[in-house]
Coordinates of N, CA and C and ligand atoms in Angstrom, one line a residue:
M165 N 0.7 6.4 21.6 CA 1.2 6.2 20.3 C 0.1 6.3 19.3
N166 N 0.2 7.0 18.1 CA -0.8 6.9 17.2 C -0.7 5.8 16.2
K167 N -1.6 4.8 16.3 CA -1.6 3.7 15.6 C -2.1 3.9 14.1
L168 N -1.3 3.5 13.1 CA -1.7 3.6 11.8 C -2.5 2.5 11.3
R169 N -3.7 2.7 10.7 CA -4.6 1.7 10.1 C -4.5 1.8 8.7
C170 N -4.2 0.6 8.0 CA -4.1 0.5 6.5 C -5.1 -0.6 6.1
D171 N -5.6 -0.2 5.0 CA -6.7 -1.2 4.3 C -6.2 -1.3 2.9
A172 N -6.0 -2.5 2.4 CA -5.7 -2.7 1.0 C -6.8 -3.4 0.3
I173 N -7.3 -2.9 -0.8 CA -8.4 -3.5 -1.5 C -7.9 -4.0 -2.9
S174 N -8.2 -5.2 -3.3 CA -7.4 -6.0 -4.5 C -8.2 -7.1 -4.8
I175 N -8.1 -7.5 -6.1 CA -8.7 -8.9 -6.4 C -7.6 -10.0 -6.2
F176 N -6.5 -9.6 -5.8 CA -5.4 -10.5 -5.4 C -5.0 -10.3 -3.9
P177 N -5.7 -10.7 -2.9 CA -5.4 -10.4 -1.6 C -4.0 -11.1 -1.1
E178 N -3.8 -12.2 -1.9 CA -2.6 -13.1 -1.5 C -1.3 -12.3 -1.7
Y179 N -1.3 -11.2 -2.5 CA -0.2 -10.5 -2.9 C 0.5 -9.9 -1.7
F180 N -0.3 -9.7 -0.6 CA 0.1 -8.9 0.5 C 0.6 -9.8 1.7
A181 N 0.8 -11.0 1.4 CA 1.4 -12.0 2.5 C 2.8 -11.5 2.9
P182 N 3.6 -10.9 2.1 CA 4.9 -10.5 2.5 C 4.9 -9.4 3.7
L183 N 3.8 -8.8 3.8 CA 3.7 -7.8 4.9 C 3.9 -8.4 6.3
Q184 N 3.8 -9.7 6.4 CA 4.0 -10.4 7.7 C 5.5 -10.5 8.1
L185 N 6.3 -10.3 7.1 CA 7.8 -10.5 7.1 C 8.5 -9.2 7.7
S186 N 9.7 -9.5 8.4 CA 10.6 -8.5 8.6 C 10.1 -7.3 9.3
L187 N 10.5 -6.1 9.1 CA 10.3 -4.9 9.8 C 8.8 -4.5 9.9
I188 N 8.0 -4.7 8.7 CA 6.5 -4.5 8.7 C 5.9 -5.5 9.7
G189 N 6.2 -6.7 9.5 CA 5.7 -7.8 10.4 C 5.8 -7.5 11.8
K190 N 7.1 -7.0 12.1 CA 7.3 -6.7 13.5 C 6.5 -5.6 14.0
A191 N 6.3 -4.5 13.1 CA 5.5 -3.2 13.5 C 4.1 -3.7 13.7
I192 N 3.5 -4.7 12.8 CA 2.3 -5.3 13.2 C 2.1 -5.9 14.5
E193 N 3.2 -6.7 14.7 CA 3.1 -7.6 16.0 C 3.2 -6.6 17.2
N194 N 4.0 -5.6 17.1 CA 4.1 -4.6 18.2 C 3.0 -3.6 18.2
G195 N 2.1 -3.8 17.5 CA 0.8 -2.9 17.5 C 1.0 -1.4 17.0
L196 N 2.0 -1.3 16.3 CA 2.3 0.1 15.7 C 1.4 0.3 14.5
V197 N 1.2 -0.7 13.7 CA 0.3 -0.6 12.6 C -0.7 -1.8 12.5
D198 N -1.8 -1.6 11.8 CA -2.8 -2.5 11.7 C -3.1 -2.5 10.1
I199 N -3.0 -3.8 9.6 CA -3.3 -3.8 8.1 C -4.2 -4.9 7.9
K200 N -5.3 -4.4 7.2 CA -6.3 -5.4 6.7 C -6.4 -5.4 5.2
V201 N -6.5 -6.6 4.6 CA -6.6 -6.8 3.2 C -8.0 -7.3 2.8
H202 N -8.5 -6.7 1.8 CA -9.9 -7.1 1.4 C -10.0 -7.5 -0.1
D203 N -10.8 -8.5 -0.3 CA -10.9 -9.1 -1.6 C -12.1 -8.3 -2.3
L204 N -11.7 -7.5 -3.4 CA -12.7 -6.8 -4.1 C -13.8 -7.6 -4.6
R205 N -13.4 -8.9 -5.0 CA -14.4 -9.8 -5.6 C -15.6 -10.1 -4.6
D206 N -15.4 -9.9 -3.4 CA -16.4 -10.1 -2.3 C -17.6 -9.1 -2.6
Q207 N -17.3 -7.9 -3.4 CA -18.3 -6.9 -3.6 C -18.8 -7.1 -4.9
A208 N -18.6 -8.1 -5.7 CA -19.1 -8.2 -7.0 C -20.5 -9.0 -6.9
T209 N -21.5 -8.4 -7.5 CA -22.9 -9.0 -7.3 C -23.4 -10.0 -8.4
G210 N -22.9 -9.9 -9.7 CA -23.4 -10.8 -10.7 C -23.0 -12.2 -10.5
V211 N -23.7 -13.0 -11.3 CA -23.5 -14.4 -11.2 C -22.0 -14.8 -11.6
H212 N -21.4 -14.0 -12.4 CA -19.9 -14.2 -12.8 C -18.9 -13.5 -12.0
K213 N -19.4 -12.9 -10.8 CA -18.5 -12.1 -9.9 C -17.6 -11.2 -10.7
S214 N -18.1 -10.5 -11.8 CA -17.2 -9.7 -12.6 C -16.9 -8.3 -11.9
V215 N -15.7 -7.8 -12.0 CA -15.4 -6.5 -11.5 C -15.0 -5.5 -12.5
D216 N -15.1 -6.1 -13.8 CA -14.6 -5.1 -14.9 C -15.5 -5.1 -16.0
D217 N -15.3 -4.2 -17.0 CA -16.2 -4.1 -18.2 C -15.4 -3.4 -19.3
T218 N -16.0 -3.4 -20.5 CA -15.3 -2.8 -21.6 C -15.4 -1.2 -21.4
P219 N -14.4 -0.6 -22.0 CA -14.4 0.9 -21.8 C -15.5 1.7 -22.6
Y220 N -16.1 2.6 -22.0 CA -16.9 3.5 -22.8 C -16.0 4.3 -23.9
G221 N -16.4 4.4 -25.1 CA -15.7 5.2 -26.1 C -14.7 4.2 -26.9
G222 N -14.6 2.9 -26.4 CA -13.9 1.9 -27.1 C -12.5 1.9 -26.7
G223 N -11.6 1.1 -27.3 CA -10.3 1.0 -27.0 C -9.9 -0.4 -26.4
A224 N -8.6 -0.6 -26.1 CA -8.1 -1.9 -25.8 C -8.4 -2.2 -24.3
G225 N -8.5 -3.3 -23.8 CA -8.5 -3.8 -22.3 C -9.8 -3.4 -21.7
M226 N -9.8 -3.7 -20.5 CA -11.0 -3.6 -19.5 C -10.8 -2.6 -18.5
V227 N -11.9 -2.0 -18.0 CA -11.8 -1.1 -17.0 C -12.6 -1.6 -15.6
M228 N -12.0 -1.3 -14.5 CA -12.8 -1.9 -13.3 C -14.0 -1.0 -13.1
S229 N -15.0 -1.7 -12.7 CA -16.4 -1.1 -12.6 C -16.5 -0.4 -11.3
P230 N -17.2 0.9 -11.3 CA -17.3 1.6 -10.0 C -18.1 1.0 -9.0
E231 N -19.1 0.0 -9.3 CA -19.9 -0.4 -8.1 C -19.0 -1.2 -7.1
P232 N -18.4 -2.2 -7.5 CA -17.6 -3.0 -6.4 C -16.6 -2.2 -5.6
W233 N -16.0 -1.2 -6.3 CA -15.1 -0.3 -5.7 C -15.8 0.5 -4.7
G234 N -17.0 1.2 -5.0 CA -17.7 2.0 -4.2 C -18.1 1.2 -2.9
S235 N -18.6 0.0 -3.1 CA -19.0 -0.8 -2.0 C -17.8 -1.1 -1.1
A236 N -16.8 -1.4 -1.6 CA -15.6 -1.9 -0.9 C -15.2 -0.7 0.0
I237 N -15.0 0.4 -0.8 CA -14.4 1.7 -0.1 C -15.4 2.2 1.0
D238 N -16.7 2.2 0.7 CA -17.7 2.6 1.7 C -17.7 1.7 3.0
Q239 N -17.5 0.4 2.7 CA -17.5 -0.6 3.8 C -16.3 -0.2 4.7
V240 N -15.1 0.0 4.1 CA -13.9 0.4 4.9 C -14.2 1.7 5.6
L241 N -14.6 2.8 4.9 CA -14.8 4.0 5.6 C -15.8 3.9 6.8
G242 N -16.9 3.0 6.8 CA -17.7 2.7 7.8 C -17.2 2.1 8.9
E243 N -16.2 1.2 8.7 CA -15.6 0.4 9.7 C -14.5 1.0 10.5
V244 N -13.9 2.1 9.9 CA -12.7 2.7 10.5 C -13.1 4.1 11.1
D245 N -12.9 4.2 12.4 CA -13.3 5.4 13.1 C -11.9 6.3 13.0
S246 N -12.0 7.3 12.1 CA -10.8 8.1 12.0 C -11.4 9.5 11.6
P247 N -10.8 10.6 12.1 CA -11.2 12.0 11.5 C -11.0 12.2 10.1
T248 N -9.8 11.7 9.6 CA -9.4 11.8 8.2 C -9.1 10.4 7.7
H249 N -9.2 10.2 6.4 CA -8.8 9.1 5.7 C -8.1 9.4 4.3
D250 N -6.9 8.8 4.1 CA -6.2 9.0 2.9 C -6.5 7.8 2.0
L251 N -7.3 8.1 0.9 CA -7.6 7.1 -0.2 C -6.5 7.2 -1.2
I252 N -5.8 6.1 -1.4 CA -4.7 6.2 -2.4 C -5.1 5.2 -3.4
I253 N -5.2 5.8 -4.6 CA -5.6 5.1 -5.8 C -4.2 4.9 -6.7
L254 N -3.9 3.6 -6.8 CA -2.7 3.3 -7.5 C -2.8 3.2 -9.1
T255 N -2.2 4.1 -9.7 CA -2.2 4.1 -11.2 C -1.0 4.8 -11.7
P256 N -0.5 4.2 -12.9 CA 0.7 4.8 -13.6 C 0.5 6.2 -14.0
A257 N -0.8 6.6 -14.1 CA -1.0 8.0 -14.4 C -1.0 9.0 -13.2
G258 N -0.7 8.5 -12.0 CA -0.8 9.2 -10.8 C 0.7 10.1 -10.5
E259 N 0.4 10.8 -9.5 CA 1.6 11.7 -9.1 C 2.8 10.7 -8.7
K260 N 4.0 11.0 -8.9 CA 5.1 10.1 -8.7 C 5.4 10.0 -7.2
F261 N 5.4 8.8 -6.6 CA 5.6 8.7 -5.2 C 7.1 9.0 -4.8
S262 N 7.3 9.7 -3.7 CA 8.6 10.2 -3.3 C 8.7 10.2 -1.9
Q263 N 10.0 10.3 -1.4 CA 10.2 10.3 0.0 C 9.4 11.4 0.8
K264 N 9.1 12.6 0.1 CA 8.3 13.6 0.6 C 6.9 13.2 0.9
I265 N 6.4 12.4 -0.1 CA 5.1 11.8 0.1 C 5.0 10.8 1.1
A266 N 6.0 10.1 1.2 CA 6.0 9.0 2.3 C 6.0 9.8 3.6
E267 N 6.7 10.8 3.8 CA 6.8 11.5 5.0 C 5.4 12.1 5.3
E268 N 4.8 12.7 4.3 CA 3.4 13.1 4.5 C 2.4 12.0 5.0
L269 N 2.5 10.9 4.4 CA 1.6 9.8 4.6 C 2.0 9.1 6.0
S270 N 3.2 9.3 6.4 CA 3.5 8.7 7.8 C 2.8 9.4 8.9
Q271 N 2.1 10.6 8.5 CA 1.4 11.4 9.6 C -0.1 11.0 9.5
S272 N -0.5 10.1 8.5 CA -1.8 9.7 8.3 C -2.3 8.8 9.5
H273 N -3.7 8.8 9.7 CA -4.1 7.9 10.7 C -4.7 6.6 10.0
H274 N -5.2 6.9 8.8 CA -5.8 5.7 8.1 C -5.6 5.9 6.5
M275 N -5.0 4.9 6.0 CA -4.7 4.8 4.6 C -5.4 3.7 4.0
I276 N -6.1 3.9 2.9 CA -6.9 3.0 2.1 C -6.2 2.9 0.7
F277 N -5.7 1.7 0.3 CA -5.2 1.5 -1.0 C -6.0 0.8 -2.0
A278 N -6.4 1.5 -3.1 CA -7.2 0.8 -4.1 C -6.4 0.4 -5.2
C279 N -6.2 -0.9 -5.2 CA -5.2 -1.5 -6.2 C -6.0 -1.9 -7.5
G280 N -5.9 -1.0 -8.5 CA -6.5 -1.4 -9.8 C -5.7 -2.4 -10.5
R281 N -6.4 -3.1 -11.5 CA -5.9 -4.1 -12.4 C -6.3 -3.6 -13.8
Y282 N -6.0 -4.3 -14.8 CA -6.5 -4.0 -16.2 C -6.2 -2.6 -16.5
E283 N -7.0 -1.8 -17.2 CA -6.6 -0.5 -17.6 C -6.9 0.6 -16.5
G284 N -7.2 0.1 -15.3 CA -7.4 1.0 -14.2 C -8.8 1.0 -13.7
I285 N -9.2 1.8 -12.8 CA -10.5 1.9 -12.1 C -11.4 3.1 -12.9
D286 N -12.6 3.0 -13.0 CA -13.5 4.0 -13.5 C -13.1 5.4 -12.8
Q287 N -13.0 6.4 -13.5 CA -12.5 7.6 -13.0 C -13.4 8.3 -11.8
R288 N -14.7 7.8 -11.9 CA -15.6 8.4 -11.1 C -15.4 8.0 -9.6
I289 N -14.5 6.9 -9.4 CA -14.1 6.6 -8.0 C -13.3 7.7 -7.3
T290 N -12.3 8.1 -8.2 CA -11.5 9.3 -7.7 C -12.5 10.6 -7.5
D291 N -13.2 10.8 -8.5 CA -14.0 12.0 -8.5 C -15.1 12.0 -7.3
Y292 N -15.6 10.9 -7.1 CA -16.7 10.8 -6.1 C -16.0 11.0 -4.6
Y293 N -15.0 10.3 -4.4 CA -14.4 10.3 -3.1 C -13.7 11.7 -2.8
R294 N -13.3 12.5 -3.8 CA -12.8 13.7 -3.6 C -14.0 14.7 -3.1
L295 N -15.2 14.3 -3.2 CA -16.3 15.2 -2.7 C -16.6 14.8 -1.4
I296 N -16.1 13.8 -0.8 CA -16.4 13.3 0.6 C -15.6 14.0 1.6
P297 N -16.3 14.8 2.6 CA -15.5 15.4 3.6 C -14.7 14.5 4.4
G298 N -13.5 14.8 4.7 CA -12.6 13.9 5.6 C -11.8 13.0 4.8
V299 N -12.1 12.7 3.5 CA -11.4 11.8 2.7 C -10.4 12.6 1.7
R300 N -9.2 12.2 1.9 CA -8.2 12.9 1.0 C -7.8 11.9 -0.1
V301 N -8.0 12.2 -1.3 CA -7.8 11.3 -2.3 C -6.5 11.6 -3.1
R302 N -5.6 10.5 -3.3 CA -4.4 10.8 -3.9 C -4.2 9.6 -5.0
E303 N -4.0 10.0 -6.3 CA -3.6 9.0 -7.3 C -2.0 9.0 -7.4
L304 N -1.6 7.8 -7.1 CA 0.0 7.7 -7.0 C 0.5 6.6 -7.9
S305 N 1.6 7.0 -8.5 CA 2.4 5.9 -9.3 C 3.7 5.8 -8.6
I306 N 4.4 4.6 -8.7 CA 5.8 4.5 -8.2 C 6.9 4.8 -9.1
G307 N 6.6 5.0 -10.4 CA 7.7 5.2 -11.4 C 7.3 5.0 -12.7
D308 N 8.1 5.4 -13.6 CA 7.8 5.5 -15.1 C 8.1 4.1 -15.8
Y309 N 7.2 3.2 -15.4 CA 7.2 1.8 -16.0 C 5.7 1.3 -15.7
V310 N 5.4 0.3 -16.5 CA 4.0 -0.3 -16.3 C 4.0 -1.6 -15.7
L311 N 3.2 -1.5 -14.5 CA 3.1 -2.9 -13.8 C 1.6 -3.4 -14.2
N312 N 1.4 -4.6 -13.7 CA 0.1 -5.1 -14.2 C -1.1 -4.7 -13.2
G313 N -0.6 -4.1 -12.1 CA -1.6 -3.7 -11.1 C -1.0 -2.9 -9.9
G314 N -1.8 -2.5 -9.1 CA -1.3 -1.6 -8.0 C -0.9 -2.4 -6.8
E315 N -0.7 -3.7 -6.7 CA -0.5 -4.4 -5.5 C 1.1 -4.2 -5.1
V316 N 2.0 -4.3 -6.1 CA 3.3 -4.1 -5.8 C 3.6 -2.6 -5.4
A317 N 2.9 -1.7 -6.1 CA 3.1 -0.3 -5.7 C 2.7 0.0 -4.4
T318 N 1.5 -0.8 -3.9 CA 1.0 -0.6 -2.5 C 2.2 -1.1 -1.5
L319 N 2.7 -2.3 -1.9 CA 3.8 -2.8 -0.9 C 4.9 -1.9 -0.8
T320 N 5.3 -1.3 -1.9 CA 6.4 -0.3 -2.0 C 6.1 0.9 -1.0
I321 N 4.9 1.4 -1.4 CA 4.5 2.6 -0.5 C 4.4 2.3 0.9
L322 N 3.8 1.1 1.4 CA 3.6 0.8 2.7 C 5.0 0.6 3.4
E323 N 6.0 0.0 2.6 CA 7.2 -0.2 3.2 C 8.0 1.1 3.5
A324 N 7.8 2.1 2.6 CA 8.5 3.4 2.7 C 7.8 4.2 3.8
V325 N 6.5 4.0 4.0 CA 5.8 5.0 4.9 C 6.0 4.3 6.3
I326 N 5.7 3.0 6.5 CA 5.8 2.4 7.9 C 7.2 2.5 8.5
R327 N 8.2 2.4 7.7 CA 9.6 2.5 8.4 C 9.8 4.0 9.0
L328 N 9.0 4.9 8.6 CA 9.1 6.3 9.2 C 8.2 6.6 10.3
I329 N 7.4 5.5 10.8 CA 6.6 5.6 11.9 C 7.5 5.5 13.3
P330 N 7.3 6.3 14.1 CA 8.1 6.2 15.3 C 8.0 4.9 16.0
G331 N 9.2 4.3 16.4 CA 9.2 3.0 17.1 C 9.4 1.8 16.1
V332 N 9.3 2.1 14.8 CA 9.4 0.9 13.8 C 10.9 0.6 13.6
L333 N 11.7 1.6 13.3 CA 13.0 1.3 13.1 C 13.9 1.2 14.4
G334 N 14.9 0.3 14.3 CA 15.7 0.1 15.5 C 16.6 1.3 15.7
N335 N 17.2 1.9 14.7 CA 18.0 3.0 14.8 C 17.6 4.2 14.0
P336 N 16.7 5.1 14.7 CA 16.1 6.2 13.9 C 17.1 7.3 13.5
D337 N 18.4 7.3 14.0 CA 19.4 8.2 13.5 C 19.5 8.3 12.0
S338 N 19.4 7.0 11.4 CA 19.6 6.9 9.9 C 18.5 7.6 9.2
L339 N 17.4 7.7 9.8 CA 16.3 8.6 9.1 C 16.6 10.0 8.9
V340 N 17.3 10.6 9.9 CA 17.6 12.0 9.7 C 18.5 12.2 8.6
E341 N 19.6 11.4 8.4 CA 20.5 11.4 7.3 C 19.9 11.3 6.0
E342 N 19.0 10.2 5.9 CA 18.4 9.8 4.6 C 17.6 10.9 4.3
S343 N 16.8 11.5 5.1 CA 15.9 12.6 4.8 C 16.7 13.7 4.3
H344 N 17.7 14.2 4.9 CA 18.5 15.4 4.3 C 19.0 15.1 3.0
S345 N 19.5 13.9 2.8 CA 20.1 13.6 1.4 C 19.0 13.5 0.4
M346 N 17.8 13.1 0.8 CA 16.7 13.1 -0.2 C 16.3 14.6 -0.6
D347 N 16.3 15.3 0.4 CA 15.9 16.8 0.3 C 16.9 17.4 -0.7
E348 N 18.3 17.1 -0.6 CA 19.2 17.8 -1.4 C 19.5 17.0 -2.7
D349 N 18.7 16.0 -2.9 CA 18.8 15.2 -4.3 C 20.2 14.8 -4.5
I350 N 20.8 14.2 -3.3 CA 22.2 13.6 -3.5 C 22.1 12.1 -3.0
V351 N 22.8 11.3 -3.7 CA 22.7 9.9 -3.3 C 23.8 9.5 -2.3
E352 N 23.7 8.5 -1.6 CA 24.6 8.1 -0.5 C 26.0 7.8 -1.0
Y353 N 26.8 7.9 -0.1 CA 28.3 7.5 -0.3 C 28.4 6.0 -0.2
P354 N 29.5 5.3 -0.9 CA 29.6 4.0 -0.8 C 30.0 3.4 0.6
N355 N 29.4 2.4 1.0 CA 29.7 1.7 2.4 C 30.7 0.5 2.2
Y356 N 31.4 0.3 3.2 CA 32.4 -0.8 3.4 C 32.3 -1.4 4.8
T357 N 32.6 -2.8 4.8 CA 32.8 -3.3 6.1 C 33.8 -4.4 6.0
K358 N 34.2 -5.1 7.1 CA 35.2 -6.1 7.1 C 34.9 -7.2 6.1
P359 N 35.9 -7.8 5.5 CA 37.3 -7.6 5.7 C 37.9 -6.4 4.9
A360 N 39.1 -5.9 5.4 CA 39.7 -4.7 4.7 C 40.1 -5.0 3.4
N361 N 40.5 -6.4 3.2 CA 40.9 -6.9 1.8 C 39.9 -8.0 1.4
W362 N 39.2 -7.8 0.4 CA 38.3 -8.9 -0.1 C 38.6 -9.2 -1.6
R363 N 39.1 -10.3 -1.8 CA 39.4 -10.8 -3.3 C 40.3 -9.7 -3.9
G364 N 41.3 -9.2 -3.0 CA 42.2 -8.3 -3.6 C 41.8 -6.8 -3.6
L365 N 40.5 -6.6 -3.4 CA 40.0 -5.3 -3.3 C 40.0 -4.7 -1.9
E366 N 40.7 -3.5 -1.8 CA 40.9 -2.8 -0.5 C 39.9 -1.8 -0.2
V367 N 39.6 -1.8 1.0 CA 38.6 -0.6 1.5 C 39.6 0.6 1.4
P368 N 38.9 1.8 1.0 CA 39.7 3.1 0.8 C 40.4 3.4 2.2
E369 N 41.6 3.8 2.0 CA 42.5 4.0 3.2 C 41.9 4.9 4.2
V370 N 41.4 6.0 3.7 CA 40.9 7.0 4.5 C 39.9 6.5 5.5
L371 N 39.1 5.5 5.2 CA 38.1 5.0 6.1 C 38.7 4.3 7.3
L372 N 40.0 3.8 7.1 CA 40.7 3.1 8.3 C 41.6 4.2 9.0
S373 N 41.5 5.4 8.6 CA 42.5 6.4 9.2 C 42.0 7.0 10.5
G374 N 40.8 6.8 10.9 CA 40.3 7.3 12.2 C 40.2 8.8 12.2
N375 N 40.4 9.6 11.0 CA 40.4 10.9 11.0 C 38.8 11.3 10.5
H376 N 38.1 11.7 11.5 CA 36.7 11.8 11.2 C 36.3 12.9 10.2
A377 N 37.1 14.0 10.4 CA 36.9 15.2 9.4 C 37.3 14.8 8.0
L378 N 38.4 14.1 7.9 CA 38.8 13.6 6.6 C 37.8 12.7 6.0
I379 N 37.2 11.8 6.8 CA 36.2 10.7 6.3 C 34.9 11.4 5.9
K380 N 34.5 12.5 6.7 CA 33.3 13.1 6.4 C 33.5 13.8 5.0
R381 N 34.7 14.5 4.8 CA 34.9 15.2 3.5 C 35.0 14.1 2.3
W382 N 35.6 13.0 2.5 CA 35.7 12.0 1.6 C 34.2 11.5 1.2
R383 N 33.6 11.2 2.1 CA 32.1 10.7 1.9 C 31.4 11.7 1.1
L384 N 31.4 12.9 1.4 CA 30.7 14.0 0.7 C 31.1 14.1 -0.7
E385 N 32.5 13.9 -1.0 CA 32.9 14.1 -2.4 C 32.5 12.8 -3.2
Q386 N 32.4 11.6 -2.5 CA 32.1 10.4 -3.2 C 30.6 10.5 -3.5
A387 N 29.8 11.1 -2.6 CA 28.3 11.3 -2.8 C 28.1 12.2 -4.0
Q388 N 28.9 13.3 -4.0 CA 28.7 14.2 -5.1 C 29.1 13.5 -6.4
E389 N 30.2 12.8 -6.5 CA 30.5 12.2 -7.7 C 29.6 11.2 -8.3
R390 N 29.1 10.3 -7.3 CA 28.0 9.4 -7.7 C 26.8 10.1 -8.3
T391 N 26.4 11.2 -7.6 CA 25.3 12.0 -8.0 C 25.5 12.6 -9.3
R392 N 26.7 13.0 -9.6 CA 27.0 13.6 -11.0 C 27.0 12.7 -12.1
I393 N 27.4 11.3 -11.8 CA 27.6 10.4 -12.8 C 25.9 9.8 -13.1
L394 N 25.2 9.7 -12.0 CA 23.8 9.4 -12.2 C 23.2 10.4 -13.0
G395 N 23.4 11.7 -12.8 CA 22.8 12.8 -13.6 C 23.2 12.7 -15.0
E396 N 24.5 12.3 -15.3 CA 25.0 12.2 -16.7 C 24.1 11.1 -17.3
R397 N 23.8 9.9 -16.7 CA 23.1 8.8 -17.3 C 21.6 9.1 -17.6
T398 N 21.1 9.9 -16.5 CA 19.6 10.2 -16.6 C 19.3 11.5 -17.3
G399 N 20.3 12.3 -17.5 CA 20.1 13.6 -18.3 C 19.4 14.6 -17.3
E400 N 19.6 14.5 -15.9 CA 19.1 15.6 -15.1 C 20.2 16.5 -14.6
Ligands
6GU693 CL1 0.6 2.5 -9.2 N1 0.2 1.0 -11.1 C1 0.6 0.2 -12.3 N2 -0.3 -0.5 -12.8 N3 1.7 0.5 -12.9 C2 2.6 1.2 -12.4 C3 2.2 2.0 -11.1 C4 1.1 1.7 -10.6 N4 3.3 2.8 -10.9 C5 4.2 2.7 -11.8 N5 3.7 1.6 -12.7

């Protein structure tokens, strides 16, 4: 089994505590993934342990300095023996994360997450590591809204990627269906379970019919209708 190694670099390593929970926690316990979190502050050299500075050219906010990032990333690259490394730089200016990218990353042997804060990381971190053989650099965003840093984005991406690793999910059948619906840009049909009547609301009769062809058609229609309504709201 190819074990996935992940490293997250952040000034808030405590943000990653939830990785011990649930499915990802189990995947770690079962030896399917290995996740190490690093405190960027450990790489700060000055008396004030500063990791940011004012932007060249002026403007609001602070930019994360390249030196501590370079030290932290070099240390991880030196520590992890892998033919290739995916260096993921979290930024709202990055490529939009998607199921397709999750599938690509689930083939990775080693992912490094650089979690920026403030106005982001000095651009030369991206530019420098793009020049290093064996390192694939991706700037990723998780959506069109602004977060305070890349930590939550990293948790999101890790959850989406790790559940795709063979042996992580209890029932891998669901992966096939999910993947198809994502490819076709169609959302899921509505789901129901017992009781058949809850607070006066009935489960659609067709689902109790036992007629699998009819159920399949109804679910497709429902998925198409939901997709159409979503499209109306988002203008797609
Ligand atoms: Cl990756 N970082 C920040 N700071 N905000 C975001 C984001 C990332 N993705 C969406 N918004």
